[in-house]
Amino acid sequence: MPGSLPAFRGPQLATLTEVLPTGPDWLFEMKYDGYRCMAAVSGHEVRLFTRSGLDWTRKFRVLVEPFAQLTPSTALIDGEICTLTPSGRTDFSGLARALETGAPLVFFAFDLLEADGADLTSLPLIKRKARLERLLGPTTDAAVIRFAQHVQGNGPEVFDAVCREDHEGVIAKEASAPYRSARTRSWLKIKCVQQQEFVVTGWTPSSRKDTFASLLLGTWEAGQLIYRGRVGTGFSVDGSARLQRELDARAQADCPVSGVPREIARAARWVVPTLVADIAFAERTSEGRLRHASFLALRDDTSSREVSDEVEQLAALGIAAAARLGERLTSPERIAY
């Protein structure tokens, strides 16, 4: 008889950086563009959780049977649920459609937190991944549950190859580190293109169509929503109409975000800030606002209250590290390595 179903654990999160770590102490994995998922298995009993602990077993139902056949014992597996383009790239914008239609999904498994009733989080990552690979057995490109392959060392070469194939980036992981349910520097993310989540705080009306012209974006910093710019491209006609209905349902009179330029605020329509959007962009201005932003998709696997600015997170880590060394950063708004 299998043991009790493993309980959900908060996932380990990677810290954004622009500097690739080097040496054999680091493993490099593909950065997958999908829904983070914690898969709890006990024989034929399966529960699939989002990164914030929501039980989405029903939404991810096409994965339940493959996991139910995985082991007669117990396992808690960390991974990413994705859809793939014909060229093999993960495609978050296609994931929502796949969930609506029941189209195929792929689970890329990259960590094993529990197995056979034992807690593995204190083991080095390299040993956890070896256990995970044995659990999954040989997999092919047709498999629904796939082991997330890694390369040990050779970070610059791996990153260059990933970017040449138009993937999102890589995750660098310290081979000897335990698993921690927090954002750490033993997991680092290095992106080929800039992309992150933002809170939708409002919209500007269009003079040429019935839907919005652009969305106004923000992130939470110290309990306050800070304006990060706007996005007006990347929307389909049908997608704009659906999104406008979501905006109308959240309309409010009060501005929920600070720092909006006066000329934009005058025409803006505000919303209760509960929607989260995945946004790609070319760069930021000196004020931290987005340039050449493009909408990718809405995310419903996380709370808007969890959305903070990745650049601000990295700067805060640098300030904290400097304080521990008794130093002071003269330009904390500028990322220093």
XYZ file of C-alpha atoms in Angstrom:
337
model
C 0.000 0.000 0.000
C 1.318 3.493 -0.811
C 1.814 5.981 1.998
C -0.165 9.155 2.569
C -0.243 11.782 -0.150
C 2.640 14.276 0.254
C 1.546 17.748 1.332
C 2.149 20.809 -0.839
C 5.415 22.658 -0.260
C 6.230 26.157 -1.420
C 8.552 26.054 -4.426
C 12.148 27.223 -4.529
C 12.391 30.357 -6.674
C 15.279 31.617 -8.771
C 16.852 35.070 -8.521
C 17.271 37.119 -11.696
C 20.843 37.907 -12.697
C 22.743 38.928 -15.812
C 25.998 37.182 -14.904
C 26.352 33.467 -15.621
C 28.015 31.473 -12.849
C 30.930 29.344 -14.024
C 32.545 26.094 -13.015
C 31.418 22.503 -12.444
C 29.531 23.380 -9.246
C 26.585 24.638 -11.303
C 23.922 22.786 -13.286
C 22.197 24.523 -16.187
C 18.617 23.742 -17.211
C 16.291 25.202 -19.798
C 14.022 27.949 -18.462
C 10.562 26.643 -19.270
C 7.708 29.047 -20.036
C 4.642 27.496 -18.448
C 2.850 26.892 -15.146
C 5.014 25.904 -12.177
C 3.508 22.785 -10.653
C 4.080 20.634 -7.580
C 2.890 17.081 -8.307
C 1.954 14.999 -5.239
C 1.600 11.276 -5.918
C 0.576 8.339 -3.738
C 0.014 5.333 -5.963
C -3.019 6.144 -8.089
C -3.883 9.236 -6.027
C -2.610 12.458 -7.636
C -2.848 16.127 -6.752
C -1.397 18.905 -8.906
C -0.719 22.267 -7.237
C 0.212 25.683 -8.602
C 3.211 27.541 -7.206
C 0.924 29.337 -4.725
C -0.672 26.097 -3.520
C -3.915 26.131 -5.519
C -5.227 22.647 -6.287
C -5.481 22.593 -10.088
C -5.770 18.829 -10.477
C -8.999 19.224 -12.407
C -7.555 21.898 -14.692
C -4.470 19.744 -15.386
C -6.577 16.569 -15.639
C -4.823 15.256 -18.768
C -1.719 14.727 -16.590
C -3.425 12.793 -13.797
C -3.328 9.355 -15.449
C 0.380 9.539 -16.418
C 1.267 10.477 -12.836
C -1.005 7.734 -11.470
C 1.094 5.195 -13.400
C 4.422 6.606 -12.205
C 5.023 4.798 -8.905
C 3.194 2.463 -6.509
C 4.692 4.491 -3.642
C 4.793 8.242 -2.950
C 6.549 11.206 -4.572
C 6.486 15.005 -4.535
C 7.861 16.340 -7.810
C 8.627 19.947 -8.731
C 8.307 20.891 -12.384
C 6.733 23.021 -15.082
C 3.615 22.303 -17.143
C 4.011 23.469 -20.742
C 2.718 23.302 -24.259
C 5.186 23.030 -27.112
C 5.332 24.691 -30.520
C 6.118 22.544 -33.591
C 9.744 23.644 -33.236
C 9.877 22.392 -29.638
C 9.753 25.737 -27.809
C 7.593 26.122 -24.719
C 4.712 28.502 -25.430
C 2.880 30.098 -22.525
C 0.433 31.952 -24.768
C -0.770 28.599 -26.119
C -1.117 27.069 -22.671
C -4.448 28.720 -21.847
C -5.918 27.419 -25.105
C -4.624 23.931 -24.363
C -6.282 23.935 -20.949
C -9.595 24.989 -22.499
C -9.513 22.378 -25.261
C -7.860 19.467 -23.435
C -4.904 19.559 -25.830
C -1.688 17.706 -24.858
C 0.432 19.043 -22.029
C 3.995 18.198 -21.062
C 5.340 18.120 -17.500
C 9.075 18.864 -17.274
C 10.202 17.401 -13.931
C 13.297 19.044 -12.473
C 13.324 18.226 -8.745
C 12.239 15.504 -6.307
C 11.322 16.670 -2.806
C 9.897 13.441 -1.395
C 10.056 9.787 -2.430
C 8.814 6.598 -0.746
C 7.743 8.616 2.293
C 11.210 10.170 2.805
C 12.020 13.894 2.772
C 14.810 14.519 0.252
C 15.091 18.299 0.501
C 18.291 18.219 2.561
C 20.105 16.180 -0.105
C 22.295 17.970 -2.676
C 20.459 18.855 -5.876
C 22.623 16.538 -7.975
C 21.519 13.557 -5.842
C 17.857 14.594 -5.918
C 17.972 14.827 -9.700
C 19.602 11.392 -9.949
C 16.761 9.936 -7.838
C 14.234 11.742 -10.012
C 15.748 10.398 -13.225
C 15.628 6.835 -11.877
C 11.998 7.325 -10.822
C 10.941 8.568 -14.254
C 12.939 5.979 -16.184
C 13.794 6.395 -19.862
C 11.683 9.089 -21.520
C 11.213 10.090 -25.137
C 10.068 13.230 -26.913
C 6.582 11.712 -26.929
C 6.445 11.303 -23.135
C 3.993 13.388 -21.129
C 6.244 13.486 -18.041
C 9.834 14.270 -18.994
C 13.025 14.600 -16.999
C 14.428 18.135 -17.250
C 17.879 17.538 -18.681
C 20.801 19.593 -17.412
C 24.412 20.322 -18.275
C 27.005 20.513 -15.531
C 29.371 23.445 -16.031
C 29.911 25.154 -19.404
C 27.339 27.836 -18.566
C 28.226 30.367 -21.297
C 28.105 27.689 -24.002
C 24.745 26.409 -22.730
C 23.289 29.921 -22.570
C 24.456 30.788 -26.096
C 22.959 27.582 -27.498
C 19.632 28.148 -25.726
C 19.367 31.735 -26.979
C 20.273 30.752 -30.560
C 17.263 28.423 -30.526
C 14.997 31.301 -29.393
C 14.252 29.871 -25.962
C 13.572 32.098 -22.965
C 16.789 31.485 -21.039
C 18.430 29.157 -18.509
C 18.202 28.369 -14.817
C 21.559 27.881 -13.094
C 21.399 25.709 -9.959
C 24.069 25.008 -7.385
C 24.712 21.257 -7.609
C 25.423 20.767 -3.899
C 22.587 22.912 -2.505
C 19.545 21.610 -0.593
C 15.995 22.513 -1.602
C 14.653 25.669 0.065
C 11.061 26.898 -0.270
C 12.131 30.511 -0.863
C 13.792 32.749 -3.428
C 17.506 32.004 -3.221
C 20.800 32.637 -4.974
C 21.504 28.921 -5.277
C 19.008 29.069 -8.159
C 19.636 31.851 -10.694
C 17.713 32.742 -13.849
C 19.427 34.290 -16.835
C 17.130 35.398 -19.649
C 17.743 35.666 -23.374
C 14.911 38.204 -23.555
C 13.474 40.337 -20.780
C 10.162 39.033 -19.534
C 8.321 39.088 -16.218
C 4.917 39.414 -14.582
C 3.187 42.729 -13.887
C -0.061 43.721 -12.188
C -2.694 45.301 -14.443
C -3.694 48.534 -12.692
C -5.821 50.176 -15.378
C -6.172 50.925 -19.055
C -6.288 53.786 -21.522
C -9.253 53.964 -23.913
C -8.867 53.766 -27.686
C -10.318 56.274 -30.140
C -10.322 53.655 -32.932
C -11.841 50.546 -31.354
C -14.220 49.447 -28.610
C -11.475 47.962 -26.455
C -8.503 49.487 -24.640
C -5.516 51.116 -26.306
C -3.030 49.992 -23.666
C -2.814 48.379 -20.248
C -1.188 50.187 -17.336
C 1.211 48.027 -15.354
C 2.687 48.002 -11.880
C 4.539 45.929 -9.302
C 4.306 45.797 -5.522
C 7.158 47.356 -3.571
C 6.999 47.793 0.225
C 3.221 47.414 0.242
C 2.630 49.951 -2.553
C 1.856 49.482 -6.244
C 4.437 51.334 -8.342
C 3.785 52.273 -11.980
C 6.071 50.401 -14.410
C 4.741 51.520 -17.776
C 2.147 50.378 -20.275
C 1.711 47.815 -23.018
C -0.301 48.271 -26.208
C 0.844 45.428 -28.486
C 0.593 41.648 -28.520
C -3.211 41.432 -28.331
C -5.445 39.555 -30.758
C -8.914 40.927 -31.572
C -10.663 38.160 -29.632
C -8.142 38.382 -26.808
C -8.663 42.139 -26.499
C -12.431 41.670 -26.245
C -12.094 39.024 -23.537
C -9.608 41.141 -21.634
C -11.840 44.224 -21.883
C -14.625 42.248 -20.200
C -12.209 41.353 -17.385
C -11.257 45.014 -17.015
C -14.864 46.204 -16.992
C -15.708 43.686 -14.266
C -12.929 45.164 -12.076
C -13.552 48.871 -12.770
C -13.083 51.292 -9.885
C -12.863 55.066 -9.546
C -9.717 55.229 -7.411
C -6.221 55.006 -8.847
C -4.515 51.971 -7.224
C -0.966 52.757 -8.371
C 1.528 55.537 -7.665
C 3.905 57.261 -10.044
C 1.660 57.412 -13.129
C 2.606 60.390 -15.327
C -0.056 63.097 -15.270
C -0.738 62.997 -19.008
C -1.465 59.252 -18.808
C -3.443 59.440 -15.558
C -5.835 62.049 -17.003
C -7.292 59.606 -19.536
C -6.816 56.386 -17.557
C -9.534 54.031 -16.369
C -8.646 52.195 -13.152
C -9.300 48.633 -12.059
C -9.052 46.563 -8.902
C -5.488 45.244 -9.310
C -6.081 41.485 -9.377
C -5.062 40.628 -12.957
C -1.480 39.493 -13.639
C 0.023 39.790 -17.131
C 3.156 38.187 -18.576
C 5.019 40.915 -20.475
C 8.086 40.854 -22.749
C 10.049 44.073 -23.211
C 13.245 45.374 -24.761
C 14.600 47.521 -21.930
C 13.758 49.908 -19.111
C 14.057 53.664 -18.838
C 16.104 55.306 -16.098
C 12.835 55.545 -14.102
C 12.395 51.777 -14.310
C 9.586 51.892 -16.889
C 9.225 49.472 -19.753
C 10.184 50.218 -23.347
C 8.828 48.317 -26.358
C 6.613 46.115 -24.205
C 4.512 43.301 -25.679
C 1.665 41.408 -24.001
C 2.108 37.616 -23.846
C -0.745 36.283 -21.708
C -2.674 36.622 -18.479
C -1.540 34.428 -15.599
C -4.045 32.976 -13.165
C -1.723 30.667 -11.228
C -0.506 33.329 -8.808
C -1.879 36.169 -6.715
C -1.285 39.713 -7.898
C -0.019 40.505 -4.398
C 3.025 38.306 -5.089
C 4.154 40.340 -8.113
C 7.228 42.408 -7.344
C 9.856 43.823 -9.656
C 12.687 41.380 -10.386
C 15.232 44.166 -10.829
C 14.217 45.625 -7.450
C 14.552 42.161 -5.882
C 18.090 41.842 -7.179
C 19.035 45.337 -6.019
C 17.650 44.565 -2.547
C 19.752 41.409 -2.369
C 22.827 43.456 -3.258
C 22.056 46.041 -0.567
C 21.559 43.309 2.038
C 24.812 41.600 1.065
C 26.694 44.910 1.264
C 25.224 45.598 4.707
C 26.429 42.237 5.988
C 29.932 43.204 4.846
C 29.681 46.606 6.498
C 29.625 48.410 3.159
C 27.147 50.861 1.600
C 26.093 50.859 -2.039
C 26.217 54.434 -3.377
C 23.823 53.674 -6.240
C 21.390 50.994 -4.991
C 19.065 51.530 -7.963
C 21.840 50.299 -10.261
C 22.499 46.548 -10.344
C 26.054 45.797 -9.245
C 27.935 42.513 -9.313
